[in-house]
mmCIF file of N, CA and C in Angstrom:
data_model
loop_
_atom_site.group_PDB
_atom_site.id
_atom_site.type_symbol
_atom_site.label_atom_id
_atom_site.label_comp_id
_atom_site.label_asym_id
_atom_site.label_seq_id
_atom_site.Cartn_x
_atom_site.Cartn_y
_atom_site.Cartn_z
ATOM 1 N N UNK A 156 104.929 103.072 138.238
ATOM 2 C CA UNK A 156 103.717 103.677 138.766
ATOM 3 C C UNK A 156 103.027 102.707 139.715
ATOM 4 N N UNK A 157 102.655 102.994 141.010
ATOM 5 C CA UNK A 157 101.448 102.605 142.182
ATOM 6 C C UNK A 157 100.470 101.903 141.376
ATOM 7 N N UNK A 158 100.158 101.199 141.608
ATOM 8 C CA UNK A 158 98.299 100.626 141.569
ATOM 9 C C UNK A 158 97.131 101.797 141.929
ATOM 10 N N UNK A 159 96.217 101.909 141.634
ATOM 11 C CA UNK A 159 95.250 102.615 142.258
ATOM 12 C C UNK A 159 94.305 101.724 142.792
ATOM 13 N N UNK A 160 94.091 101.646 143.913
ATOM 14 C CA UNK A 160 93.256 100.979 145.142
ATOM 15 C C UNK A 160 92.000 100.863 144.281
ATOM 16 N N UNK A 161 91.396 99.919 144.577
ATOM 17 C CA UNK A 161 89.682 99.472 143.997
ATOM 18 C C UNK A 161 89.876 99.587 142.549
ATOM 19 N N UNK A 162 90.912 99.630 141.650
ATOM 20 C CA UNK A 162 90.850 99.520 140.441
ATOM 21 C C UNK A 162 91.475 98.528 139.466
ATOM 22 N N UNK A 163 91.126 97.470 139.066
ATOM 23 C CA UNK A 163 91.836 96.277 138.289
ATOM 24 C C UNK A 163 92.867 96.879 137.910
ATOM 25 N N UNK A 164 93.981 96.335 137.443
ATOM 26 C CA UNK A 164 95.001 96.503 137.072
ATOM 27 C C UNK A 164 95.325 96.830 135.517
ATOM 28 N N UNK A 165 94.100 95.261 134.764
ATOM 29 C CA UNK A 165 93.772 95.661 133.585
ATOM 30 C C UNK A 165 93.140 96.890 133.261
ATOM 31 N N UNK A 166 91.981 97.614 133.887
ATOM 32 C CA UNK A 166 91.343 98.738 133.906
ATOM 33 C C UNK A 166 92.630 99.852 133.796
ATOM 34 N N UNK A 167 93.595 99.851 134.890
ATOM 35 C CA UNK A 167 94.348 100.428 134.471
ATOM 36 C C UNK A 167 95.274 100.808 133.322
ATOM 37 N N UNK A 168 95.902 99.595 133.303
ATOM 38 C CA UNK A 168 97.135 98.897 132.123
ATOM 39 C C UNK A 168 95.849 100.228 130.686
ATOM 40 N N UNK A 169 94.616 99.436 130.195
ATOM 41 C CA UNK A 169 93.636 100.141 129.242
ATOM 42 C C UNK A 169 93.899 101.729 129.075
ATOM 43 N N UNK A 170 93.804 102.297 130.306
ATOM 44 C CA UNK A 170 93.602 103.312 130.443
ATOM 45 C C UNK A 170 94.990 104.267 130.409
ATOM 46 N N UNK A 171 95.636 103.358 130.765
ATOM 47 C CA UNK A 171 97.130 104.721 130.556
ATOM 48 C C UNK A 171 97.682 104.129 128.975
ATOM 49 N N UNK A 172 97.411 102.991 128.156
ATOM 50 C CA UNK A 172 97.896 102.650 126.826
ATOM 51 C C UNK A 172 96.874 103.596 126.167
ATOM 52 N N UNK A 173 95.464 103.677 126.502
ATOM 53 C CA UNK A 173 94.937 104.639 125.411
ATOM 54 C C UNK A 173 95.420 106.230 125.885
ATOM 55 N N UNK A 174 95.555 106.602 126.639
ATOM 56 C CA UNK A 174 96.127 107.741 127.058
ATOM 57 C C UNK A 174 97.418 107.897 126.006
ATOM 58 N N UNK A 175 98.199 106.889 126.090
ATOM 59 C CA UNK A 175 99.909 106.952 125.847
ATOM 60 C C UNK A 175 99.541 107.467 124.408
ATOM 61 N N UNK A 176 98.647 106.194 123.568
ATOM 62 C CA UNK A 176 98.112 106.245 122.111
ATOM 63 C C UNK A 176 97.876 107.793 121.722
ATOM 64 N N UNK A 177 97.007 108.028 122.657
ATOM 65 C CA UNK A 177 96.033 109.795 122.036
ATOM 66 C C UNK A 177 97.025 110.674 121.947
ATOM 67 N N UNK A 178 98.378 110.546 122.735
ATOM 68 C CA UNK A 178 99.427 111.423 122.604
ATOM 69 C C UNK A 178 100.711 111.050 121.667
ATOM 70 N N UNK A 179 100.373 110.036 120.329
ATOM 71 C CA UNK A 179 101.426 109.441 119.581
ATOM 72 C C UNK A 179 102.460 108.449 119.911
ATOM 73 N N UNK A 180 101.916 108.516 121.402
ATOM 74 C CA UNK A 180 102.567 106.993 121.635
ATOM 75 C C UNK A 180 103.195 105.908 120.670
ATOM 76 N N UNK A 181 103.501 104.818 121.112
ATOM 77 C CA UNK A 181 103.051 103.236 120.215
ATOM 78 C C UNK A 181 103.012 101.998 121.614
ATOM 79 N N UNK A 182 103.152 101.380 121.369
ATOM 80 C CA UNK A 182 102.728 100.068 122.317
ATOM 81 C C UNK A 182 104.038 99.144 121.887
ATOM 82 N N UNK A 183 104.695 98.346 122.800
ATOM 83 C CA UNK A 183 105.804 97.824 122.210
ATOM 84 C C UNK A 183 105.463 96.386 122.715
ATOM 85 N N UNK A 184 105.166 95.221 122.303
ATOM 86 C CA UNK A 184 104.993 94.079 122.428
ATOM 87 C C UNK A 184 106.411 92.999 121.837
ATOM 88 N N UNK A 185 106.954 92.816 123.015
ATOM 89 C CA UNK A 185 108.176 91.820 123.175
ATOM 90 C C UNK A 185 107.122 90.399 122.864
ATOM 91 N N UNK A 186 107.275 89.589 121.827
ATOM 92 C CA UNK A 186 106.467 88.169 121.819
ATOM 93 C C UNK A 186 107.890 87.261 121.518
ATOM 94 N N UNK A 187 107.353 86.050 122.467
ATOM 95 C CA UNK A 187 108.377 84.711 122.221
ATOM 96 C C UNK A 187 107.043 83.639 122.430
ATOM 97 N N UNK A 188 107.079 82.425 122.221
ATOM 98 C CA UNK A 188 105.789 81.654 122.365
ATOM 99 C C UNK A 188 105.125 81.076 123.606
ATOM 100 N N UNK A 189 105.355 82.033 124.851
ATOM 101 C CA UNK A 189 105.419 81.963 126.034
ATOM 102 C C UNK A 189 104.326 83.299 126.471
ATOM 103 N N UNK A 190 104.972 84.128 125.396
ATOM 104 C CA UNK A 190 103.528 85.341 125.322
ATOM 105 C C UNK A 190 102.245 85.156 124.844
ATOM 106 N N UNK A 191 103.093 84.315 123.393
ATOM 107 C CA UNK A 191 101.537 83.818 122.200
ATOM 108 C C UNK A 191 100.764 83.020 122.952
ATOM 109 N N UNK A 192 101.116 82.306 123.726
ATOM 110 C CA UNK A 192 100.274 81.578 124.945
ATOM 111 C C UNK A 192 99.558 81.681 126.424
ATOM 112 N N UNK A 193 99.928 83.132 126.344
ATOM 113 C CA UNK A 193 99.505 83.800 127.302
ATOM 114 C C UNK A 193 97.571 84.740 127.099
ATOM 115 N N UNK A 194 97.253 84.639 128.041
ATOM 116 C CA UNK A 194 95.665 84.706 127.381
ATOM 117 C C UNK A 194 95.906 86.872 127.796
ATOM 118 N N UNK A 195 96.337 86.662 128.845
ATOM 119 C CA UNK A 195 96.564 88.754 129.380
ATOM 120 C C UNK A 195 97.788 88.810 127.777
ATOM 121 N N UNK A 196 98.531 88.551 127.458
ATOM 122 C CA UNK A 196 99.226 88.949 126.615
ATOM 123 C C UNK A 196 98.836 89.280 125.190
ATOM 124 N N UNK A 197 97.830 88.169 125.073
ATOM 125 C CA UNK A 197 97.445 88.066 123.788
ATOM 126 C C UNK A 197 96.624 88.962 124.114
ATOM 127 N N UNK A 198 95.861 90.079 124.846
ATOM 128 C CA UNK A 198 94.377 90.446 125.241
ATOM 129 C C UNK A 198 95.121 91.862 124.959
ATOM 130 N N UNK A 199 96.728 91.921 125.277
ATOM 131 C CA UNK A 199 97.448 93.356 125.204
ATOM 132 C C UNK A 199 97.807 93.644 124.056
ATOM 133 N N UNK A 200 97.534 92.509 122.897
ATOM 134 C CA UNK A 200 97.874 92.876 121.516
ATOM 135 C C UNK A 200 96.631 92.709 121.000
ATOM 136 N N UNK A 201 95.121 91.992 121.502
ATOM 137 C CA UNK A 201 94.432 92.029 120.581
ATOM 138 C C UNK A 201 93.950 93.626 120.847
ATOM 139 N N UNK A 202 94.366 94.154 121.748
ATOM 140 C CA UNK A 202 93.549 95.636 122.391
ATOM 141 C C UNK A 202 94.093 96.500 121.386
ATOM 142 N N UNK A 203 95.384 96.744 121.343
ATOM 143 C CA UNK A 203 95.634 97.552 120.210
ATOM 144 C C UNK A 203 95.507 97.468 118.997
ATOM 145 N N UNK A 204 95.191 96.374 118.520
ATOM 146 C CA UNK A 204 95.040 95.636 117.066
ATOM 147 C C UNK A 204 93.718 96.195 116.843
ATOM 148 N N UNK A 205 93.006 96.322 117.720
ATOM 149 C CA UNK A 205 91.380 96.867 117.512
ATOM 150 C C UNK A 205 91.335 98.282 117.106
ATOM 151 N N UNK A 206 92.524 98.905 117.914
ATOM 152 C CA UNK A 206 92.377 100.787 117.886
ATOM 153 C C UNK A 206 92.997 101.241 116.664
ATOM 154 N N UNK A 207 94.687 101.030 116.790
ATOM 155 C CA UNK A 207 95.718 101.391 115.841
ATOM 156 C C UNK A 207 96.487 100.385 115.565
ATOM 157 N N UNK A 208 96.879 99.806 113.759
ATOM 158 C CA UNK A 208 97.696 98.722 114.238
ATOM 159 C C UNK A 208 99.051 100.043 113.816
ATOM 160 N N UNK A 209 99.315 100.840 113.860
ATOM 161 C CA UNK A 209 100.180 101.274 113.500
ATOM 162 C C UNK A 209 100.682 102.457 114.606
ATOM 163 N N UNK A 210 100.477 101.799 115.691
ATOM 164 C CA UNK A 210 100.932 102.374 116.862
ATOM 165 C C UNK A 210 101.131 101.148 118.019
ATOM 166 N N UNK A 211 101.694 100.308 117.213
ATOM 167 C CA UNK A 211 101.992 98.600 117.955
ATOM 168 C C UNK A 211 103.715 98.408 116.849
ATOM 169 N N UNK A 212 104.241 97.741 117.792
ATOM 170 C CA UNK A 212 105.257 97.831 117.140
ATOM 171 C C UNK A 212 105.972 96.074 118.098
ATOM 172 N N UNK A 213 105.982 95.264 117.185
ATOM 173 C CA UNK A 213 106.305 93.874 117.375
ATOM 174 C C UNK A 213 107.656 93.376 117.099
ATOM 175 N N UNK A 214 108.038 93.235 118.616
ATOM 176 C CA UNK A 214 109.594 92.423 118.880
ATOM 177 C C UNK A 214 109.574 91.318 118.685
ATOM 178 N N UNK A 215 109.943 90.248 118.416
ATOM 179 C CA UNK A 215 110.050 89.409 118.082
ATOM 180 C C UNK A 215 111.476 88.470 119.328
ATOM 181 N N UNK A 216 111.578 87.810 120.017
ATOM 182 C CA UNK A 216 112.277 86.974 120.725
ATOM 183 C C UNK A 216 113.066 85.622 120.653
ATOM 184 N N UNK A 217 112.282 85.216 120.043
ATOM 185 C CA UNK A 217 112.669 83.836 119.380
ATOM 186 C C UNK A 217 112.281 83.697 117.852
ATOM 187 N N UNK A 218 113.046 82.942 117.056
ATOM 188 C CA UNK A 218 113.328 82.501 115.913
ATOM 189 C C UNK A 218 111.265 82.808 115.217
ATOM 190 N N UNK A 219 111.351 83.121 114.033
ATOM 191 C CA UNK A 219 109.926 83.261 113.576
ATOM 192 C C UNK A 219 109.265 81.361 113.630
ATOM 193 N N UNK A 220 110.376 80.767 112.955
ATOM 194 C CA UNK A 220 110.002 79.168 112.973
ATOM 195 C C UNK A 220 109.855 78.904 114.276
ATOM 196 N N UNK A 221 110.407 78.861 115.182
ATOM 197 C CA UNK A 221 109.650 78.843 116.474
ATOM 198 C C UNK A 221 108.491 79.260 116.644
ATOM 199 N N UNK A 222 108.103 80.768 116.483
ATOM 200 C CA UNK A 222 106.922 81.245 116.805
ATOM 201 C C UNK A 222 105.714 80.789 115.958
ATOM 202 N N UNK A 223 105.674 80.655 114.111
ATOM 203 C CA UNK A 223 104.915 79.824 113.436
ATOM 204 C C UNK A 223 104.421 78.196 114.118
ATOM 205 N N UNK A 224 105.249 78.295 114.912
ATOM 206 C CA UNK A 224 105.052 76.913 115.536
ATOM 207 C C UNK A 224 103.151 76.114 116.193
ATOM 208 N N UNK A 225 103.327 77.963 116.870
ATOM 209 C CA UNK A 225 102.398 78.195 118.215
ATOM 210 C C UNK A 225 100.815 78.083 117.713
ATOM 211 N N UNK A 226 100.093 76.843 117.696
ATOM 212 C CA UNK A 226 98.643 76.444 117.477
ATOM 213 C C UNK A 226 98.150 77.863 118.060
ATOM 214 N N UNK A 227 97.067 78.078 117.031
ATOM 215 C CA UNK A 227 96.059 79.184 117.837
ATOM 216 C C UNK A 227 95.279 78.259 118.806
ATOM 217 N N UNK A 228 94.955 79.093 119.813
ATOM 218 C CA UNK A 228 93.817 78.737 121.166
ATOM 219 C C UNK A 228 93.312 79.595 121.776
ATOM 220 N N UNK A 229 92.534 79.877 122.657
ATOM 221 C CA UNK A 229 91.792 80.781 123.113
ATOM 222 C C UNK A 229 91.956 82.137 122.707
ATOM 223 N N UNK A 230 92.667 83.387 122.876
ATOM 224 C CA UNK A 230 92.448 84.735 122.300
ATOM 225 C C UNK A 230 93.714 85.023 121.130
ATOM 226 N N UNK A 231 94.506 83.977 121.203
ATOM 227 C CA UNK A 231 96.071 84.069 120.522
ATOM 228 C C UNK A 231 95.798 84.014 118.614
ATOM 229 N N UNK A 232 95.050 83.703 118.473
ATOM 230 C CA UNK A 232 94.264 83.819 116.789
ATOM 231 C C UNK A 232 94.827 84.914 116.157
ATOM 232 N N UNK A 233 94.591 85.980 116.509
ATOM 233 C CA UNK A 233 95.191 86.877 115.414
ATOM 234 C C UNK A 233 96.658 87.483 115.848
ATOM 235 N N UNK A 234 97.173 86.812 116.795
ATOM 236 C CA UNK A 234 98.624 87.350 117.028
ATOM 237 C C UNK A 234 99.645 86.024 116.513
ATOM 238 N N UNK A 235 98.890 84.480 116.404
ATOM 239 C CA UNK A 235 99.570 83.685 115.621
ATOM 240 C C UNK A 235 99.278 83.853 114.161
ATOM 241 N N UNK A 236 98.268 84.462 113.383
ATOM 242 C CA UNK A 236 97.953 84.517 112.305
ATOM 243 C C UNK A 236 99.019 85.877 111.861
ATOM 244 N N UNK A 237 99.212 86.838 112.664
ATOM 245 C CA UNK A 237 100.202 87.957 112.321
ATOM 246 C C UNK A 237 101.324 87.597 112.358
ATOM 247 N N UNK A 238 101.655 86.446 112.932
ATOM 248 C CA UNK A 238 103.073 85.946 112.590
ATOM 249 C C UNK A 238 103.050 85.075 111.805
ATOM 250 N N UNK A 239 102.472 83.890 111.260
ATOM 251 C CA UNK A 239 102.287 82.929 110.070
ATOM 252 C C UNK A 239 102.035 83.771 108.616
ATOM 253 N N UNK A 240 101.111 85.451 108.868
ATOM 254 C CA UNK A 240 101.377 85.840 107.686
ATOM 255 C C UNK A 240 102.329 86.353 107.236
ATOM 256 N N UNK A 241 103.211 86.589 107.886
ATOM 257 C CA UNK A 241 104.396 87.421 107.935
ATOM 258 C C UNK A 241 104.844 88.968 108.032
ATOM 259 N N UNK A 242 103.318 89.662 108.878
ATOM 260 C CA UNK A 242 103.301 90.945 109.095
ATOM 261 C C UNK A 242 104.816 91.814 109.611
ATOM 262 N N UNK A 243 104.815 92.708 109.625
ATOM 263 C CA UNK A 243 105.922 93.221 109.884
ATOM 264 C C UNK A 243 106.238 93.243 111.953
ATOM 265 N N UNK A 244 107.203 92.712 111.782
ATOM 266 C CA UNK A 244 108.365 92.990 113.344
ATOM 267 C C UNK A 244 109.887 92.714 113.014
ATOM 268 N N UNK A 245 109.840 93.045 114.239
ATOM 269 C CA UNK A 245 112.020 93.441 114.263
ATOM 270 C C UNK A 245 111.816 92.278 115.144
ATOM 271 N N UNK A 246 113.264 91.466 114.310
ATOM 272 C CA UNK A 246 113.423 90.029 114.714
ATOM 273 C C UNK A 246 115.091 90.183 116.200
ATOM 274 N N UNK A 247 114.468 90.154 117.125
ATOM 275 C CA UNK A 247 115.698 90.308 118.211
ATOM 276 C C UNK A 247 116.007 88.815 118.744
ATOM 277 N N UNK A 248 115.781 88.086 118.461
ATOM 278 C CA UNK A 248 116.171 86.785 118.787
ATOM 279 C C UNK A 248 117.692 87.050 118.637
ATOM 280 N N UNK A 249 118.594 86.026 119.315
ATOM 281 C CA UNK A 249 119.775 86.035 118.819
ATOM 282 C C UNK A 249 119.988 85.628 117.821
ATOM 283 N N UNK A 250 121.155 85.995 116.894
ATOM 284 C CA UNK A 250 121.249 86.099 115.310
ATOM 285 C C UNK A 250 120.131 86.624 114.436
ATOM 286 N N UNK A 251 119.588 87.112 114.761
ATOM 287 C CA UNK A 251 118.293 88.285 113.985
ATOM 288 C C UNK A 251 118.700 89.390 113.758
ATOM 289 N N UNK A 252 118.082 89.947 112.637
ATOM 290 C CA UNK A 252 117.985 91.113 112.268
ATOM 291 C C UNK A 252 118.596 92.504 112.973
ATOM 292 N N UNK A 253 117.763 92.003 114.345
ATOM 293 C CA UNK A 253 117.679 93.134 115.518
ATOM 294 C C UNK A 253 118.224 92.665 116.952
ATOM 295 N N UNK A 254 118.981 91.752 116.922
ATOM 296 C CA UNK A 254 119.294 91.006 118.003
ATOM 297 C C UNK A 254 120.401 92.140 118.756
ATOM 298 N N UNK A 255 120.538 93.267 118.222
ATOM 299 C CA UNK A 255 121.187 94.408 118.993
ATOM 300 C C UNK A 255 119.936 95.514 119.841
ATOM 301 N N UNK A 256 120.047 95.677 121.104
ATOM 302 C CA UNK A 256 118.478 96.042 121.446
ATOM 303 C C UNK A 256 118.983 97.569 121.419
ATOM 304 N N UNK A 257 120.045 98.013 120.859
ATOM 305 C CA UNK A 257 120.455 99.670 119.908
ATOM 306 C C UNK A 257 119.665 99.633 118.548
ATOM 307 N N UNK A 258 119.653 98.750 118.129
ATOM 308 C CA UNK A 258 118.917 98.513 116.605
ATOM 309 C C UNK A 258 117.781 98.512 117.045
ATOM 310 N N UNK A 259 117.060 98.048 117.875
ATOM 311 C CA UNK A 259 115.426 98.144 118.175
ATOM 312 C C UNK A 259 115.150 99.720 118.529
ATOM 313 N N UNK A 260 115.613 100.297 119.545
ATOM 314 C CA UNK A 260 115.452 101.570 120.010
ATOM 315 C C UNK A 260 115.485 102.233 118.567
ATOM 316 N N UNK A 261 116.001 102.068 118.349
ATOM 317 C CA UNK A 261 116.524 103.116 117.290
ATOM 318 C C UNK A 261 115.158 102.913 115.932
ATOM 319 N N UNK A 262 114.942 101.540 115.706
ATOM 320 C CA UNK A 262 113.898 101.728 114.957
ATOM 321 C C UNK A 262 112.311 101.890 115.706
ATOM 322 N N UNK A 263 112.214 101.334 117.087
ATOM 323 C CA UNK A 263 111.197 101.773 117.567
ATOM 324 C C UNK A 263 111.267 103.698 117.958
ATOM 325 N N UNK A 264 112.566 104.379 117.795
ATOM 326 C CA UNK A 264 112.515 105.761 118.138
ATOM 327 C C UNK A 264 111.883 106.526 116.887
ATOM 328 N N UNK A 265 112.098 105.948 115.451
ATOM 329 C CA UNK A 265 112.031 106.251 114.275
ATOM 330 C C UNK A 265 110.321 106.451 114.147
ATOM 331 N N UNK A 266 109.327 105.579 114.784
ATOM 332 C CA UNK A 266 108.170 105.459 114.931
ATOM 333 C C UNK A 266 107.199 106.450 115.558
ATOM 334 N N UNK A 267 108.299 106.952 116.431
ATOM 335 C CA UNK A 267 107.870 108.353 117.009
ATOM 336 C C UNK A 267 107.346 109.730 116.767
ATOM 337 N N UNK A 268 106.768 110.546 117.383
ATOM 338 C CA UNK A 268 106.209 111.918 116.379
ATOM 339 C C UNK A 268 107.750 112.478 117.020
ATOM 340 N N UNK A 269 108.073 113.550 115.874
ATOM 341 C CA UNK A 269 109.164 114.361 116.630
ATOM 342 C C UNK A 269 109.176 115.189 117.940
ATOM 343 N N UNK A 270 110.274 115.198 118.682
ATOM 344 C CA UNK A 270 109.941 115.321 119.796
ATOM 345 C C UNK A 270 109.680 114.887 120.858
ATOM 346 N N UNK A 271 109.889 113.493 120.572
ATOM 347 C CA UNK A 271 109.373 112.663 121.632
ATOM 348 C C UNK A 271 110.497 112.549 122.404
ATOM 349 N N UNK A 272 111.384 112.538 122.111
ATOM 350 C CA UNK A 272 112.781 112.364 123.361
ATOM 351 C C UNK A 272 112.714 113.475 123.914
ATOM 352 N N UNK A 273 112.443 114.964 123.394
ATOM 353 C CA UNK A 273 112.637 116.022 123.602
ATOM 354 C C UNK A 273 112.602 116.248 125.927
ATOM 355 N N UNK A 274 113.938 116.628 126.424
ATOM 356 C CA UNK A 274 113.577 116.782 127.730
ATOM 357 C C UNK A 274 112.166 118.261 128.187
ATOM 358 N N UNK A 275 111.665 117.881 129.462
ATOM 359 C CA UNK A 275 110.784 118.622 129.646
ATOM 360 C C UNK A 275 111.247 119.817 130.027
ATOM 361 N N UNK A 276 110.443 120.948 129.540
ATOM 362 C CA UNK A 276 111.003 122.108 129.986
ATOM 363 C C UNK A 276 111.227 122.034 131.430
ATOM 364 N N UNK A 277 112.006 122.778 131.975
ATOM 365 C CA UNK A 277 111.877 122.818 133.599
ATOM 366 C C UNK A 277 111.003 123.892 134.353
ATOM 367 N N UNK A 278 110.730 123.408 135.186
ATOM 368 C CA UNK A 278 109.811 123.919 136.262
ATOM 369 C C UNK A 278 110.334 124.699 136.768
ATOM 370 N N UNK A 279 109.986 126.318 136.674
ATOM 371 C CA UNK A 279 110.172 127.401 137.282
ATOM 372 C C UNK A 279 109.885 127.304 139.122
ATOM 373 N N UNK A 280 111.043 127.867 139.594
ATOM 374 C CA UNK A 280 110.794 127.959 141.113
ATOM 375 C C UNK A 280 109.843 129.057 141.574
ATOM 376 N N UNK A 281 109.813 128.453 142.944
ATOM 377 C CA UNK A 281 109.092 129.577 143.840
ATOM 378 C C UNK A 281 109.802 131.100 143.657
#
């Protein structure tokens, strides 16, 4: 999708995730400790953490001991504390759990309301 002229990007990014949400969406957050350190990244998980946490669904990239690693600092607090407590994500690092990204789809498809793959009806002609 285009940018819309005179409108932040974040303003945007907000506005089509709560959109996606109101329609059963989920939010899919790929984290490695390159994200956890990221201040827009951490701002894209603390956003949904506020609305639904159960329409967030956490990939995981690198090893969890890696990611336990990552000092909290500026907004990253409760996305290193969700990984030190050991909240739930699919571990895709290589040799993980989910390190097949068929195994992720498949459990991020499971998360879905039914129907969601479903193709769109087609558009009647002139």
């Amino acid at each position: 999708d285009e940018m819309l002229p005179g409108e932040h990007w974040s303003v945007q990014w907000q506005k089509a995730v709560l959109a996606a949400l109101a329609n059963g969406g989920i939010l899919i957050c790929f984290v490695d400790s390159a994200y956890m350190r990221s201040h827009t990244c951490c701002s894209e998980f603390n956003f949904v953490s506020s609305r639904q946490l159960n329409q967030r669904v956490v990939v995981t990239l690198e090893p969890l001991a890696v990611l336990k690693e990552v000092e909290p600092e500026g907004n990253n607090g409760p996305l290193v504390f969700y990984i030190r407590e050991g909240r739930q994500v699919l571990q895709a690092h290589p040799g993980g759990p989910y390190d097949d990204m068929a195994r992720v789809a498949e459990a991020v498809a499971s998360r879905l309301p039914a129907g969601a793959f479903e193709e769109p009806a087609p558009v009647p002609g002139p």
